[in-house]
PDB file of C-alpha atoms in Angstrom:
ATOM      1  CA  MET A  31     -12.010 -27.816  -1.993  1.00 45.00           C
ATOM      2  CA  GLY A  32     -11.352 -26.491  -5.458  1.00 44.00           C
ATOM      3  CA  ASN A  33     -14.933 -25.299  -5.748  1.00 52.00           C
ATOM      4  CA  VAL A  34     -14.681 -23.324  -2.521  1.00 53.00           C
ATOM      5  CA  THR A  35     -11.491 -21.645  -3.647  1.00 49.00           C
ATOM      6  CA  SER A  36     -13.031 -20.835  -7.021  1.00 45.00           C
ATOM      7  CA  ASN A  37     -16.053 -19.269  -5.349  1.00 51.00           C
ATOM      8  CA  VAL A  38     -13.853 -17.074  -3.198  1.00 52.00           C
ATOM      9  CA  ALA A  39     -11.807 -15.998  -6.206  1.00 47.00           C
ATOM     10  CA  ALA A  40     -14.971 -15.224  -8.153  1.00 44.00           C
ATOM     11  CA  LYS A  41     -16.235 -12.890  -5.445  1.00 49.00           C
ATOM     12  CA  PHE A  42     -12.866 -11.363  -4.606  1.00 56.00           C
ATOM     13  CA  ALA A  43     -12.010 -10.255  -8.120  1.00 69.00           C
ATOM     14  CA  PHE A  44      -9.085  -8.367  -9.583  1.00 86.00           C
ATOM     15  CA  PHE A  45      -9.994  -5.416 -11.795  1.00 89.00           C
ATOM     16  CA  PRO A  46      -7.057  -4.244 -13.921  1.00 92.00           C
ATOM     17  CA  PRO A  47      -8.045  -1.271 -16.091  1.00 93.00           C
ATOM     18  CA  GLU A  48      -8.970  -2.331 -19.612  1.00 94.00           C
ATOM     19  CA  PRO A  49      -7.336  -1.218 -21.772  1.00 95.00           C
ATOM     20  CA  PRO A  50      -4.144  -0.325 -19.859  1.00 96.00           C
ATOM     21  CA  THR A  51      -3.657   3.409 -19.444  1.00 96.00           C
ATOM     22  CA  TYR A  52      -0.018   3.463 -20.598  1.00 97.00           C
ATOM     23  CA  ASP A  53       2.591   1.740 -22.778  1.00 96.00           C
ATOM     24  CA  VAL A  54       6.218   0.817 -22.188  1.00 96.00           C
ATOM     25  CA  TYR A  55       8.655   0.880 -25.064  1.00 94.00           C
ATOM     26  CA  SER A  56      12.385   1.023 -25.721  1.00 92.00           C
ATOM     27  CA  ASP A  57      13.991   4.351 -26.621  1.00 85.00           C
ATOM     28  CA  GLU A  58      16.337   3.483 -29.480  1.00 76.00           C
ATOM     29  CA  VAL A  59      18.409   6.636 -28.948  1.00 75.00           C
ATOM     30  CA  GLU A  60      18.842   6.373 -25.177  1.00 74.00           C
ATOM     31  CA  GLY A  61      18.721   2.591 -25.098  1.00 79.00           C
ATOM     32  CA  LYS A  62      16.414   2.434 -22.111  1.00 90.00           C
ATOM     33  CA  LEU A  63      12.787   1.734 -21.328  1.00 95.00           C
ATOM     34  CA  VAL A  64      10.306   4.604 -21.525  1.00 94.00           C
ATOM     35  CA  MET A  65       6.779   4.845 -20.150  1.00 95.00           C
ATOM     36  CA  SER A  66       4.200   6.859 -22.029  1.00 94.00           C
ATOM     37  CA  GLY A  67       3.087   9.936 -20.120  1.00 90.00           C
ATOM     38  CA  LEU A  68       6.463  10.373 -18.426  1.00 91.00           C
ATOM     39  CA  SER A  69       8.849  12.998 -19.805  1.00 85.00           C
ATOM     40  CA  PRO A  70      12.619  12.670 -19.150  1.00 81.00           C
ATOM     41  CA  GLU A  71      12.713  15.584 -16.702  1.00 78.00           C
ATOM     42  CA  LYS A  72      10.502  13.630 -14.296  1.00 86.00           C
ATOM     43  CA  ASN A  73      13.615  11.666 -13.239  1.00 92.00           C
ATOM     44  CA  VAL A  74      11.973   8.233 -13.333  1.00 96.00           C
ATOM     45  CA  ASP A  75      13.608   4.910 -14.218  1.00 96.00           C
ATOM     46  CA  VAL A  76      11.403   2.286 -15.891  1.00 97.00           C
ATOM     47  CA  HIS A  77      12.090  -1.434 -15.407  1.00 97.00           C
ATOM     48  CA  LEU A  78      10.727  -4.746 -16.667  1.00 98.00           C
ATOM     49  CA  LEU A  79      11.346  -7.273 -13.895  1.00 98.00           C
ATOM     50  CA  ASP A  80      11.190 -11.064 -14.024  1.00 98.00           C
ATOM     51  CA  THR A  81       9.180 -12.711 -11.235  1.00 98.00           C
ATOM     52  CA  LYS A  82       9.208 -16.207  -9.754  1.00 98.00           C
ATOM     53  CA  GLY A  83       5.837 -16.696 -11.408  1.00 97.00           C
ATOM     54  CA  GLY A  84       7.418 -16.358 -14.863  1.00 98.00           C
ATOM     55  CA  ASN A  85       5.918 -12.940 -15.566  1.00 98.00           C
ATOM     56  CA  LYS A  86       7.485  -9.631 -16.527  1.00 98.00           C
ATOM     57  CA  ILE A  87       6.174  -6.725 -14.494  1.00 98.00           C
ATOM     58  CA  VAL A  88       6.616  -2.987 -14.941  1.00 98.00           C
ATOM     59  CA  ALA A  89       8.247  -1.049 -12.100  1.00 98.00           C
ATOM     60  CA  THR A  90       9.138   2.628 -11.874  1.00 98.00           C
ATOM     61  CA  PHE A  91      11.732   4.236  -9.591  1.00 98.00           C
ATOM     62  CA  TRP A  92      11.001   7.892  -8.824  1.00 97.00           C
ATOM     63  CA  ARG A  93      14.260   9.386  -7.618  1.00 96.00           C
ATOM     64  CA  HIS A  94      14.370  12.302  -5.187  1.00 96.00           C
ATOM     65  CA  PRO A  95      17.781  14.039  -5.029  1.00 94.00           C
ATOM     66  CA  ALA A  96      17.628  14.293  -1.238  1.00 93.00           C
ATOM     67  CA  GLY A  97      15.565  11.185  -0.535  1.00 94.00           C
ATOM     68  CA  ARG A  98      16.657   9.383   2.622  1.00 94.00           C
ATOM     69  CA  PHE A  99      13.988   6.684   2.376  1.00 98.00           C
ATOM     70  CA  THR A 100      12.307   4.781  -0.437  1.00 98.00           C
ATOM     71  CA  LEU A 101       8.547   4.247  -0.405  1.00 98.00           C
ATOM     72  CA  LEU A 102       7.684   0.885  -1.978  1.00 98.00           C
ATOM     73  CA  TYR A 103       4.115   1.544  -3.077  1.00 98.00           C
ATOM     74  CA  SER A 104       1.592  -1.250  -3.791  1.00 98.00           C
ATOM     75  CA  HIS A 105      -1.495   0.328  -5.357  1.00 96.00           C
ATOM     76  CA  GLY A 106      -5.183  -0.540  -5.171  1.00 92.00           C
ATOM     77  CA  ASN A 107      -7.158  -2.896  -7.347  1.00 89.00           C
ATOM     78  CA  ALA A 108      -8.808  -0.942 -10.170  1.00 85.00           C
ATOM     79  CA  ALA A 109      -5.694   1.043 -11.080  1.00 92.00           C
ATOM     80  CA  ASP A 110      -2.471   0.788 -13.025  1.00 97.00           C
ATOM     81  CA  LEU A 111       0.675   2.916 -12.993  1.00 97.00           C
ATOM     82  CA  GLY A 112      -0.598   5.231 -15.706  1.00 96.00           C
ATOM     83  CA  GLN A 113      -3.282   6.487 -13.324  1.00 95.00           C
ATOM     84  CA  MET A 114      -0.867   6.957 -10.432  1.00 94.00           C
ATOM     85  CA  LEU A 115       1.645   9.359 -11.990  1.00 95.00           C
ATOM     86  CA  GLU A 116       0.304  12.570 -10.498  1.00 94.00           C
ATOM     87  CA  LEU A 117       0.012  11.067  -7.036  1.00 95.00           C
ATOM     88  CA  PHE A 118       3.606   9.818  -7.129  1.00 96.00           C
ATOM     89  CA  LEU A 119       4.844  13.248  -8.201  1.00 95.00           C
ATOM     90  CA  GLU A 120       3.026  14.797  -5.239  1.00 95.00           C
ATOM     91  CA  LEU A 121       4.228  12.219  -2.732  1.00 97.00           C
ATOM     92  CA  ARG A 122       7.837  12.464  -3.883  1.00 97.00           C
ATOM     93  CA  ALA A 123       7.799  16.259  -3.619  1.00 96.00           C
ATOM     94  CA  HIS A 124       5.995  16.539  -0.271  1.00 97.00           C
ATOM     95  CA  LEU A 125       7.598  13.606   1.525  1.00 97.00           C
ATOM     96  CA  ARG A 126      11.083  13.989   0.003  1.00 97.00           C
ATOM     97  CA  VAL A 127      11.416  10.267  -0.613  1.00 98.00           C
ATOM     98  CA  ASN A 128      12.213   8.001  -3.529  1.00 98.00           C
ATOM     99  CA  ILE A 129       9.215   5.996  -4.698  1.00 98.00           C
ATOM    100  CA  MET A 130       9.331   2.486  -6.118  1.00 98.00           C
ATOM    101  CA  SER A 131       6.019   1.565  -7.712  1.00 98.00           C
ATOM    102  CA  TYR A 132       4.931  -1.401  -9.802  1.00 98.00           C
ATOM    103  CA  ASP A 133       2.046  -3.037 -11.593  1.00 98.00           C
ATOM    104  CA  TYR A 134       0.907  -6.478 -10.518  1.00 98.00           C
ATOM    105  CA  SER A 135       0.990  -9.340 -12.992  1.00 97.00           C
ATOM    106  CA  GLY A 136      -1.820  -8.757 -15.492  1.00 96.00           C
ATOM    107  CA  TYR A 137      -2.044  -5.022 -14.737  1.00 97.00           C
ATOM    108  CA  GLY A 138      -0.951  -2.269 -17.103  1.00 97.00           C
ATOM    109  CA  ALA A 139       1.943  -3.460 -19.267  1.00 98.00           C
ATOM    110  CA  SER A 140       2.844  -6.312 -16.880  1.00 98.00           C
ATOM    111  CA  SER A 141       2.421  -9.805 -18.306  1.00 98.00           C
ATOM    112  CA  GLY A 142       0.571 -12.744 -16.786  1.00 97.00           C
ATOM    113  CA  LYS A 143      -2.631 -12.997 -14.803  1.00 94.00           C
ATOM    114  CA  PRO A 144      -3.385 -11.398 -11.427  1.00 94.00           C
ATOM    115  CA  SER A 145      -3.582 -13.674  -8.411  1.00 93.00           C
ATOM    116  CA  GLU A 146      -2.723 -13.553  -4.740  1.00 93.00           C
ATOM    117  CA  LEU A 147       0.442 -15.596  -5.228  1.00 95.00           C
ATOM    118  CA  ASN A 148       1.546 -13.501  -8.179  1.00 96.00           C
ATOM    119  CA  THR A 149       1.249 -10.294  -6.152  1.00 96.00           C
ATOM    120  CA  TYR A 150       3.686 -11.845  -3.661  1.00 97.00           C
ATOM    121  CA  TYR A 151       6.106 -12.792  -6.442  1.00 98.00           C
ATOM    122  CA  ASP A 152       5.698  -9.287  -7.867  1.00 98.00           C
ATOM    123  CA  ILE A 153       6.646  -7.376  -4.722  1.00 98.00           C
ATOM    124  CA  GLU A 154       9.551  -9.736  -4.053  1.00 98.00           C
ATOM    125  CA  ALA A 155      10.966  -8.971  -7.515  1.00 98.00           C
ATOM    126  CA  VAL A 156      10.545  -5.243  -6.929  1.00 98.00           C
ATOM    127  CA  TYR A 157      12.313  -5.412  -3.572  1.00 98.00           C
ATOM    128  CA  GLU A 158      15.212  -7.328  -5.158  1.00 98.00           C
ATOM    129  CA  CYS A 159      15.485  -4.577  -7.781  1.00 98.00           C
ATOM    130  CA  LEU A 160      15.719  -1.955  -5.052  1.00 98.00           C
ATOM    131  CA  LYS A 161      18.448  -3.906  -3.311  1.00 98.00           C
ATOM    132  CA  ASN A 162      20.497  -4.954  -6.340  1.00 98.00           C
ATOM    133  CA  GLU A 163      19.976  -2.057  -8.760  1.00 97.00           C
ATOM    134  CA  TYR A 164      20.006   0.846  -6.308  1.00 97.00           C
ATOM    135  CA  GLY A 165      21.775  -0.575  -3.268  1.00 97.00           C
ATOM    136  CA  ILE A 166      18.908   0.409  -0.977  1.00 97.00           C
ATOM    137  CA  LYS A 167      19.042  -1.212   2.431  1.00 97.00           C
ATOM    138  CA  GLN A 168      16.098  -2.804   4.165  1.00 97.00           C
ATOM    139  CA  GLU A 169      16.173  -0.236   6.960  1.00 96.00           C
ATOM    140  CA  ASP A 170      15.721   2.571   4.419  1.00 97.00           C
ATOM    141  CA  VAL A 171      12.509   1.125   2.950  1.00 98.00           C
ATOM    142  CA  ILE A 172       8.975   2.111   3.953  1.00 98.00           C
ATOM    143  CA  LEU A 173       6.311  -0.202   2.557  1.00 98.00           C
ATOM    144  CA  TYR A 174       3.020   1.372   1.497  1.00 98.00           C
ATOM    145  CA  GLY A 175      -0.006  -0.797   0.742  1.00 97.00           C
ATOM    146  CA  GLN A 176      -3.287   0.631  -0.473  1.00 94.00           C
ATOM    147  CA  SER A 177      -6.389  -1.531  -0.219  1.00 92.00           C
ATOM    148  CA  VAL A 178      -5.623  -4.841  -1.967  1.00 93.00           C
ATOM    149  CA  GLY A 179      -2.002  -3.672  -2.007  1.00 95.00           C
ATOM    150  CA  SER A 180      -1.963  -4.292   1.741  1.00 96.00           C
ATOM    151  CA  GLY A 181      -1.736  -7.996   0.863  1.00 96.00           C
ATOM    152  CA  PRO A 182       1.697  -7.996  -0.813  1.00 97.00           C
ATOM    153  CA  THR A 183       2.827  -5.260   1.583  1.00 98.00           C
ATOM    154  CA  LEU A 184       2.194  -7.347   4.695  1.00 98.00           C
ATOM    155  CA  HIS A 185       3.528 -10.452   2.959  1.00 97.00           C
ATOM    156  CA  LEU A 186       6.886  -8.692   2.633  1.00 98.00           C
ATOM    157  CA  ALA A 187       6.721  -6.829   5.945  1.00 98.00           C
ATOM    158  CA  SER A 188       6.141 -10.040   7.903  1.00 97.00           C
ATOM    159  CA  ARG A 189       9.371 -11.490   6.469  1.00 96.00           C
ATOM    160  CA  PHE A 190      11.751  -8.537   6.789  1.00 96.00           C
ATOM    161  CA  PRO A 191      12.365  -7.455  10.394  1.00 94.00           C
ATOM    162  CA  MET A 192      14.493  -4.375   9.721  1.00 95.00           C
ATOM    163  CA  LEU A 193      12.173  -2.331   7.517  1.00 97.00           C
ATOM    164  CA  ARG A 194      11.856   1.326   8.501  1.00 97.00           C
ATOM    165  CA  GLY A 195       8.058   1.383   8.536  1.00 98.00           C
ATOM    166  CA  VAL A 196       4.766   0.277   6.995  1.00 98.00           C
ATOM    167  CA  VAL A 197       1.767   2.314   5.832  1.00 98.00           C
ATOM    168  CA  LEU A 198      -1.593   0.546   5.471  1.00 97.00           C
ATOM    169  CA  HIS A 199      -4.084   2.666   3.511  1.00 94.00           C
ATOM    170  CA  SER A 200      -7.691   1.400   3.446  1.00 91.00           C
ATOM    171  CA  ALA A 201      -6.271  -2.038   4.157  1.00 92.00           C
ATOM    172  CA  ILE A 202      -8.202  -5.303   4.438  1.00 91.00           C
ATOM    173  CA  LEU A 203      -8.112  -7.938   7.171  1.00 91.00           C
ATOM    174  CA  SER A 204      -8.518 -10.674   4.557  1.00 89.00           C
ATOM    175  CA  GLY A 205     -10.436 -11.356   1.366  1.00 80.00           C
ATOM    176  CA  ILE A 206     -13.262 -13.271   3.049  1.00 79.00           C
ATOM    177  CA  ARG A 207     -13.670 -10.606   5.710  1.00 80.00           C
ATOM    178  CA  VAL A 208     -14.417  -7.987   3.069  1.00 76.00           C
ATOM    179  CA  LEU A 209     -17.354 -10.089   1.967  1.00 76.00           C
ATOM    180  CA  TYR A 210     -18.563 -11.619   5.227  1.00 70.00           C
ATOM    181  CA  ASN A 211     -18.305 -10.841   8.935  1.00 78.00           C
ATOM    182  CA  VAL A 212     -16.414 -13.957  10.005  1.00 79.00           C
ATOM    183  CA  LYS A 213     -14.403 -14.440  13.190  1.00 79.00           C
ATOM    184  CA  VAL A 214     -11.998 -17.165  12.056  1.00 76.00           C
ATOM    185  CA  THR A 215      -9.541 -17.452   9.189  1.00 79.00           C
ATOM    186  CA  PHE A 216     -10.418 -20.202   6.720  1.00 80.00           C
ATOM    187  CA  TRP A 217      -7.741 -22.127   4.852  1.00 82.00           C
ATOM    188  CA  PHE A 218      -9.143 -20.969   1.515  1.00 81.00           C
ATOM    189  CA  ASP A 219      -9.098 -17.273   2.462  1.00 86.00           C
ATOM    190  CA  ILE A 220      -6.739 -14.944   0.599  1.00 88.00           C
ATOM    191  CA  PHE A 221      -4.578 -12.021   1.742  1.00 92.00           C
ATOM    192  CA  LYS A 222      -4.614 -13.127   5.396  1.00 94.00           C
ATOM    193  CA  ASN A 223      -3.410  -9.757   6.699  1.00 95.00           C
ATOM    194  CA  ILE A 224      -5.021 -10.307  10.086  1.00 94.00           C
ATOM    195  CA  ASP A 225      -2.462 -13.041  10.765  1.00 95.00           C
ATOM    196  CA  LYS A 226       0.561 -11.439   9.101  1.00 97.00           C
ATOM    197  CA  ILE A 227       0.291  -8.078  10.863  1.00 97.00           C
ATOM    198  CA  ARG A 228       1.271  -9.829  14.110  1.00 96.00           C
ATOM    199  CA  ASN A 229       4.704 -10.628  12.622  1.00 97.00           C
ATOM    200  CA  VAL A 230       5.576  -7.074  11.557  1.00 97.00           C
ATOM    201  CA  ASN A 231       8.355  -5.610  13.713  1.00 96.00           C
ATOM    202  CA  CYS A 232       8.503  -2.032  12.457  1.00 97.00           C
ATOM    203  CA  PRO A 233       6.176   0.946  13.145  1.00 97.00           C
ATOM    204  CA  VAL A 234       2.828   0.679  11.371  1.00 98.00           C
ATOM    205  CA  LEU A 235       0.749   3.675  10.283  1.00 98.00           C
ATOM    206  CA  VAL A 236      -2.883   2.844   9.516  1.00 96.00           C
ATOM    207  CA  ILE A 237      -4.934   5.213   7.347  1.00 94.00           C
ATOM    208  CA  HIS A 238      -8.639   4.523   6.958  1.00 89.00           C
ATOM    209  CA  ASN A 239     -11.860   6.416   6.420  1.00 84.00           C
ATOM    210  CA  CYS A 240     -14.719   6.622   8.880  1.00 77.00           C
ATOM    211  CA  LYS A 241     -17.955   8.447   9.542  1.00 62.00           C
ATOM    212  CA  LEU A 242     -18.676  11.051  12.181  1.00 51.00           C
ATOM    213  CA  ILE A 243     -20.760  10.412  15.240  1.00 45.00           C
ATOM    214  CA  HIS A 244     -21.474  12.882  18.025  1.00 43.00           C
ATOM    215  CA  LYS A 245     -21.204  11.997  21.673  1.00 46.00           C
ATOM    216  CA  ALA A 246     -22.016  14.818  24.087  1.00 38.00           C
ATOM    217  CA  PRO A 247     -20.257  16.121  26.037  1.00 43.00           C
ATOM    218  CA  GLU A 248     -17.094  14.638  24.564  1.00 46.00           C
ATOM    219  CA  GLY A 249     -17.860  15.989  21.109  1.00 42.00           C
ATOM    220  CA  GLU A 250     -17.055  14.335  17.817  1.00 47.00           C
ATOM    221  CA  ASP A 251     -15.937  10.757  17.691  1.00 51.00           C
ATOM    222  CA  CYS A 252     -15.179   8.436  14.799  1.00 53.00           C
ATOM    223  CA  GLU A 253     -16.470   4.950  14.155  1.00 49.00           C
ATOM    224  CA  GLY A 254     -18.427   2.887  11.655  1.00 47.00           C
ATOM    225  CA  THR A 255     -17.730   3.501   8.003  1.00 48.00           C
ATOM    226  CA  ASN A 256     -18.224   5.724   4.997  1.00 46.00           C
ATOM    227  CA  ASP A 257     -16.395   3.061   2.991  1.00 45.00           C
ATOM    228  CA  GLU A 258     -18.697   1.137   0.692  1.00 57.00           C
ATOM    229  CA  ILE A 259     -15.945  -1.454   0.098  1.00 67.00           C
ATOM    230  CA  VAL A 260     -13.819  -1.999   3.202  1.00 76.00           C
ATOM    231  CA  ASP A 261     -15.376  -1.313   6.597  1.00 77.00           C
ATOM    232  CA  PHE A 262     -13.605   0.896   9.140  1.00 83.00           C
ATOM    233  CA  SER A 263     -13.317  -2.152  11.384  1.00 86.00           C
ATOM    234  CA  HIS A 264     -10.588  -3.541   9.084  1.00 87.00           C
ATOM    235  CA  GLY A 265      -8.283  -0.588   9.648  1.00 89.00           C
ATOM    236  CA  LYS A 266      -9.115  -0.384  13.350  1.00 92.00           C
ATOM    237  CA  ARG A 267      -8.373  -4.067  13.946  1.00 93.00           C
ATOM    238  CA  LEU A 268      -5.111  -3.994  11.992  1.00 96.00           C
ATOM    239  CA  TRP A 269      -3.985  -1.019  14.083  1.00 95.00           C
ATOM    240  CA  GLU A 270      -4.918  -2.834  17.291  1.00 96.00           C
ATOM    241  CA  LEU A 271      -2.937  -5.927  16.257  1.00 97.00           C
ATOM    242  CA  ALA A 272       0.196  -4.052  15.175  1.00 97.00           C
ATOM    243  CA  ARG A 273       3.165  -4.534  17.499  1.00 96.00           C
ATOM    244  CA  GLU A 274       4.505  -1.025  16.988  1.00 96.00           C
ATOM    245  CA  LYS A 275       1.562   1.290  16.544  1.00 96.00           C
ATOM    246  CA  TYR A 276       2.025   4.711  15.019  1.00 97.00           C
ATOM    247  CA  ASP A 277      -0.595   7.445  15.472  1.00 96.00           C
ATOM    248  CA  PRO A 278      -3.355   6.355  13.058  1.00 95.00           C
ATOM    249  CA  LEU A 279      -5.207   8.608  10.644  1.00 93.00           C
ATOM    250  CA  TRP A 280      -8.975   8.170  10.652  1.00 90.00           C
ATOM    251  CA  VAL A 281     -10.228  10.361   7.808  1.00 86.00           C
ATOM    252  CA  LYS A 282     -13.708  11.520   8.739  1.00 81.00           C
ATOM    253  CA  GLY A 283     -16.216  11.599   5.914  1.00 66.00           C
ATOM    254  CA  ALA A 284     -13.928  10.069   3.284  1.00 63.00           C
ATOM    255  CA  GLY A 285     -14.823   7.191   0.980  1.00 61.00           C
ATOM    256  CA  HIS A 286     -12.703   4.260  -0.103  1.00 54.00           C
ATOM    257  CA  CYS A 287     -11.100   5.978  -3.066  1.00 68.00           C
ATOM    258  CA  ASN A 288     -10.689   9.625  -2.080  1.00 69.00           C
ATOM    259  CA  ILE A 289      -8.618   9.735   1.106  1.00 85.00           C
ATOM    260  CA  GLU A 290      -5.812  11.467  -0.832  1.00 84.00           C
ATOM    261  CA  THR A 291      -8.058  14.469  -1.421  1.00 75.00           C
ATOM    262  CA  PHE A 292      -8.170  15.341   2.295  1.00 84.00           C
ATOM    263  CA  PRO A 293      -5.454  17.751   3.502  1.00 87.00           C
ATOM    264  CA  GLU A 294      -4.597  15.738   6.626  1.00 93.00           C
ATOM    265  CA  TYR A 295      -3.492  12.827   4.437  1.00 95.00           C
ATOM    266  CA  ILE A 296      -0.261  14.367   3.225  1.00 95.00           C
ATOM    267  CA  LYS A 297       0.362  16.142   6.550  1.00 97.00           C
ATOM    268  CA  HIS A 298       0.127  12.908   8.478  1.00 97.00           C
ATOM    269  CA  LEU A 299       2.336  11.019   6.022  1.00 97.00           C
ATOM    270  CA  ARG A 300       4.984  13.749   6.313  1.00 97.00           C
ATOM    271  CA  LYS A 301       4.794  13.506  10.087  1.00 97.00           C
ATOM    272  CA  PHE A 302       5.278   9.732   9.864  1.00 98.00           C
ATOM    273  CA  VAL A 303       8.296   9.995   7.558  1.00 97.00           C
ATOM    274  CA  ASN A 304       9.848  12.603   9.863  1.00 96.00           C
ATOM    275  CA  ALA A 305       9.302  10.288  12.827  1.00 96.00           C
ATOM    276  CA  MET A 306      11.012   7.442  10.977  1.00 96.00           C
ATOM    277  CA  GLU A 307      14.036   9.721  10.478  1.00 93.00           C
ATOM    278  CA  LYS A 308      14.324  10.102  14.251  1.00 90.00           C
ATOM    279  CA  LEU A 309      13.755   6.407  14.991  1.00 80.00           C
ATOM    280  CA  SER A 310      16.620   4.820  16.914  1.00 65.00           C
ATOM    281  CA  PHE A 311      17.300   1.819  14.738  1.00 58.00           C
ATOM    282  CA  SER A 312      19.946   0.219  16.881  1.00 52.00           C
ATOM    283  CA  LYS A 313      17.605  -0.016  19.857  1.00 44.00           C
ATOM    284  CA  ARG A 314      14.398  -0.463  17.845  1.00 52.00           C
ATOM    285  CA  ASP A 315      12.685   1.973  20.208  1.00 46.00           C
ATOM    286  CA  LYS A 316       8.952   1.736  20.122  1.00 46.00           C
ATOM    287  CA  VAL A 317       7.106   4.669  18.641  1.00 42.00           C
ATOM    288  CA  GLN A 318       4.695   5.909  21.292  1.00 41.00           C
ATOM    289  CA  THR A 319       1.381   6.931  19.829  1.00 43.00           C
ATOM    290  CA  ASP A 320      -2.148   7.906  20.652  1.00 41.00           C
ATOM    291  CA  PRO A 321      -5.231   7.412  18.513  1.00 39.00           C
ATOM    292  CA  SER A 322      -6.285  10.475  16.565  1.00 38.00           C
ATOM    293  CA  GLN A 323      -9.023  11.479  14.256  1.00 36.00           C
ATOM    294  CA  ALA A 324      -8.367  13.653  11.237  1.00 36.00           C
ATOM    295  CA  SER A 325     -10.097  14.962   8.200  1.00 35.00           C
ATOM    296  CA  GLY A 326      -8.461  15.179   5.226  1.00 35.00           C
ATOM    297  CA  GLU A 327      -5.684  17.976  -0.700  1.00 37.00           C
ATOM    298  CA  LEU A 328      -4.366  15.818  -3.302  1.00 39.00           C
ATOM    299  CA  LYS A 329      -5.619  14.157  -6.432  1.00 40.00           C
ATOM    300  CA  THR A 330      -7.523  10.929  -5.893  1.00 40.00           C
ATOM    301  CA  ASN A 331      -6.552   7.678  -7.577  1.00 45.00           C
ATOM    302  CA  LYS A 332      -8.311   4.470  -8.440  1.00 47.00           C
ATOM    303  CA  CYS A 333      -8.266   1.790  -5.790  1.00 50.00           C
ATOM    304  CA  LEU A 334      -9.988  -1.410  -4.837  1.00 42.00           C
ATOM    305  CA  MET A 335     -13.114  -3.101  -6.119  1.00 46.00           C
ATOM    306  CA  PHE A 336     -14.759  -6.164  -4.653  1.00 45.00           C
ATOM    307  CA  THR A 337     -17.859  -7.970  -5.761  1.00 45.00           C
ATOM    308  CA  LYS A 338     -20.229  -8.511  -2.895  1.00 44.00           C
ATOM    309  CA  LYS A 339     -22.820 -11.160  -3.540  1.00 40.00           C
TER     310      LYS A 339
END
């Protein structure tokens, strides 16, 4: 059994940038943590959080003065927080939300080694920081998982029934399913999102790339994939399995790592956040949606890498 698990881990690899793209140090004058590349006027708090796995991970809280919600962002595989700064600035400004971001164990200035279990410990520690340090309630949190970040995102979302919403960006059904077209979930699989999505009670927005096909007389349609890493079928199936489906965003012609560069990306996210503002929380009204296709201006960021053998 150990050999099988090792083989899966070898093929589904974590790729933290080497060397890390930033440093965290203590400001002796201010007496607080500082992250290189972030000036004080950016209004960002830097934290070192202890996890159940015994690691210390870096987390950053990007405060918006009028932010109603907080986006808890779990980034893709081949990235660390130093590469995400410009994207977070854009998202905070356009969506008018606070953003809580973090580096997984073994990424950036976070200690330890990356693993599936550690990503779960990591996001749990970040959520506790939001609750205890900032007094943010569960119903004011929107989870955002990009690529491999969909794993910790759905881990948390499946356990907290009163979250405001979930965004799955180029998400995976599971680790094995990225590598092989299998129909069942094996015990040694990792990031079993296909099972956890069924337990998510809040509205789910799925964002994924696809390729264009033409069907006369209906016109353009969207299926298949332009994603060399995670097939369009992953996003489509996760959307189908979601209990509360929000209007998905299928980004025609995009690749795995450049969805943020398409103008419909930020427009659709803003629409989603606005819809969450109007959501009747006491009744947990279902968000009624229809499938849509969209093409998508924003800076791209690093994301997920898998080794296919």
